[in-house]
XYZ file of N, CA and C in Angstrom:
174
model
N 1.840 7.646 11.163
C 1.080 7.668 9.935
C 1.204 6.337 9.189
N 2.383 5.770 9.203
C 2.607 4.512 8.496
C 1.714 3.394 9.040
N 1.589 3.315 10.326
C 0.754 2.263 10.919
C -0.715 2.447 10.528
N -1.146 3.677 10.451
C -2.516 3.961 10.022
C -2.721 3.515 8.573
N -1.774 3.808 7.723
C -1.860 3.411 6.310
C -1.921 1.889 6.189
N -1.112 1.200 6.950
C -1.123 -0.265 6.932
C -2.489 -0.799 7.332
N -3.058 -0.215 8.351
C -4.383 -0.627 8.809
C -5.427 -0.446 7.707
N -5.396 0.695 7.063
C -6.345 0.970 5.974
C -6.156 -0.016 4.830
N -4.924 -0.252 4.429
C -4.664 -1.169 3.324
C -5.111 -2.593 3.649
N -4.925 -2.993 4.861
C -5.412 -4.322 5.263
C -6.927 -4.407 5.154
N -7.591 -3.346 5.563
C -9.055 -3.347 5.550
C -9.641 -3.306 4.137
N -8.943 -2.701 3.192
C -9.472 -2.593 1.826
C -8.841 -3.600 0.872
N -8.040 -4.496 1.372
C -7.318 -5.427 0.505
C -8.239 -6.366 -0.280
N -9.471 -6.512 0.131
C -10.419 -7.370 -0.578
C -10.837 -6.791 -1.930
N -10.684 -5.499 -2.128
C -11.129 -4.818 -3.344
C -9.926 -4.218 -4.076
N -9.659 -4.709 -5.267
C -8.484 -4.288 -6.032
C -8.474 -2.774 -6.297
N -9.583 -2.231 -6.720
C -9.637 -0.800 -7.052
C -9.477 0.074 -5.812
N -10.130 -0.288 -4.774
C -10.030 0.476 -3.534
C -8.621 0.384 -2.959
N -8.042 -0.787 -3.029
C -6.667 -0.964 -2.567
C -5.724 -0.061 -3.362
N -5.874 -0.042 -4.666
C -5.028 0.810 -5.513
C -5.201 2.284 -5.168
N -6.422 2.705 -4.993
C -6.699 4.101 -4.645
C -6.022 4.487 -3.331
N -6.190 3.668 -2.314
C -5.603 3.964 -1.005
C -4.073 3.884 -1.037
N -3.552 2.963 -1.799
C -2.105 2.840 -1.903
C -1.510 4.077 -2.578
N -2.101 4.508 -3.644
C -1.605 5.710 -4.337
C -1.680 6.935 -3.433
N -2.752 7.043 -2.696
C -2.902 8.165 -1.768
C -1.819 8.110 -0.685
N -1.568 6.938 -0.167
C -0.556 6.825 0.882
C 0.849 7.080 0.341
N 1.133 6.661 -0.869
C 2.435 6.934 -1.487
C 2.647 8.439 -1.611
N 1.621 9.119 -1.959
C 1.698 10.575 -2.104
C 1.907 11.279 -0.760
N 1.340 10.740 0.309
C 1.321 11.435 1.597
C 2.462 11.081 2.551
N 3.092 9.948 2.369
C 4.122 9.512 3.310
C 5.482 10.138 3.007
N 6.299 10.215 4.027
C 7.665 10.683 3.822
C 8.512 9.509 3.306
N 9.691 9.807 2.827
C 10.507 8.814 2.132
C 10.827 7.580 2.979
N 11.207 7.762 4.237
C 11.530 6.615 5.090
C 10.314 5.710 5.284
N 9.156 6.324 5.481
C 7.932 5.548 5.645
C 7.571 4.833 4.352
N 7.816 5.465 3.262
C 7.506 4.883 1.962
C 8.336 3.627 1.706
N 9.570 3.645 2.082
C 10.434 2.467 1.939
C 9.886 1.310 2.773
N 9.495 1.611 3.994
C 8.917 0.585 4.870
C 7.579 0.080 4.325
N 6.780 0.985 3.800
C 5.491 0.596 3.239
C 5.681 -0.330 2.038
N 6.597 -0.011 1.187
C 6.857 -0.845 0.004
C 7.234 -2.259 0.427
N 8.152 -2.379 1.354
C 8.576 -3.688 1.846
C 7.391 -4.445 2.448
N 6.636 -3.765 3.282
C 5.480 -4.375 3.936
C 4.433 -4.831 2.916
N 4.157 -4.010 1.909
C 3.166 -4.351 0.884
C 3.585 -5.590 0.107
N 4.835 -5.643 -0.293
C 5.302 -6.808 -1.033
C 5.273 -8.074 -0.173
N 5.557 -7.946 1.083
C 5.505 -9.107 1.977
C 4.080 -9.604 2.173
N 3.121 -8.694 2.197
C 1.751 -9.064 2.538
C 0.783 -9.192 1.373
N 1.026 -8.485 0.288
C 0.021 -8.428 -0.775
C 0.530 -8.743 -2.173
N 1.741 -9.166 -2.316
C 2.292 -9.369 -3.661
C 1.542 -10.445 -4.453
N 0.968 -11.407 -3.772
C 0.248 -12.469 -4.480
C -1.133 -12.035 -4.945
N -1.791 -11.187 -4.194
C -3.141 -10.768 -4.569
C -3.197 -9.519 -5.430
N -2.220 -8.658 -5.295
C -2.310 -7.352 -5.943
C -1.099 -7.088 -6.842
N -1.320 -7.268 -8.125
C -0.257 -7.007 -9.092
C -0.013 -5.508 -9.266
N -0.906 -4.719 -8.758
C -0.796 -3.264 -8.842
C 0.455 -2.741 -8.148
N 1.009 -3.486 -7.255
C 2.185 -3.036 -6.512
C 3.331 -2.650 -7.463
N 3.511 -3.422 -8.500
C 4.597 -3.124 -9.441
C 4.379 -1.791 -10.160
N 3.150 -1.461 -10.420
C 2.860 -0.173 -11.076
C 2.982 0.997 -10.111
N 2.558 0.808 -8.900
C 2.549 1.914 -7.931
C 3.949 2.255 -7.407
N 4.758 1.252 -7.216
C 6.084 1.463 -6.638
C 7.162 1.509 -7.711
N 6.974 2.299 -8.707
C 7.978 2.432 -9.777
C 8.865 3.595 -9.492
């Protein structure tokens, strides 16, 4: 599931609102271990373009 979420986030990363929507949905659906990996991956790949990360991963 985590790999699928990463794929989706990469594909929608061009649109801030869509990225936020998909990220929130994935946070809700993933298990805790996957969520930790997703958070790390998101910050490594999208921290410069998407300030929403700080709000979503609180």
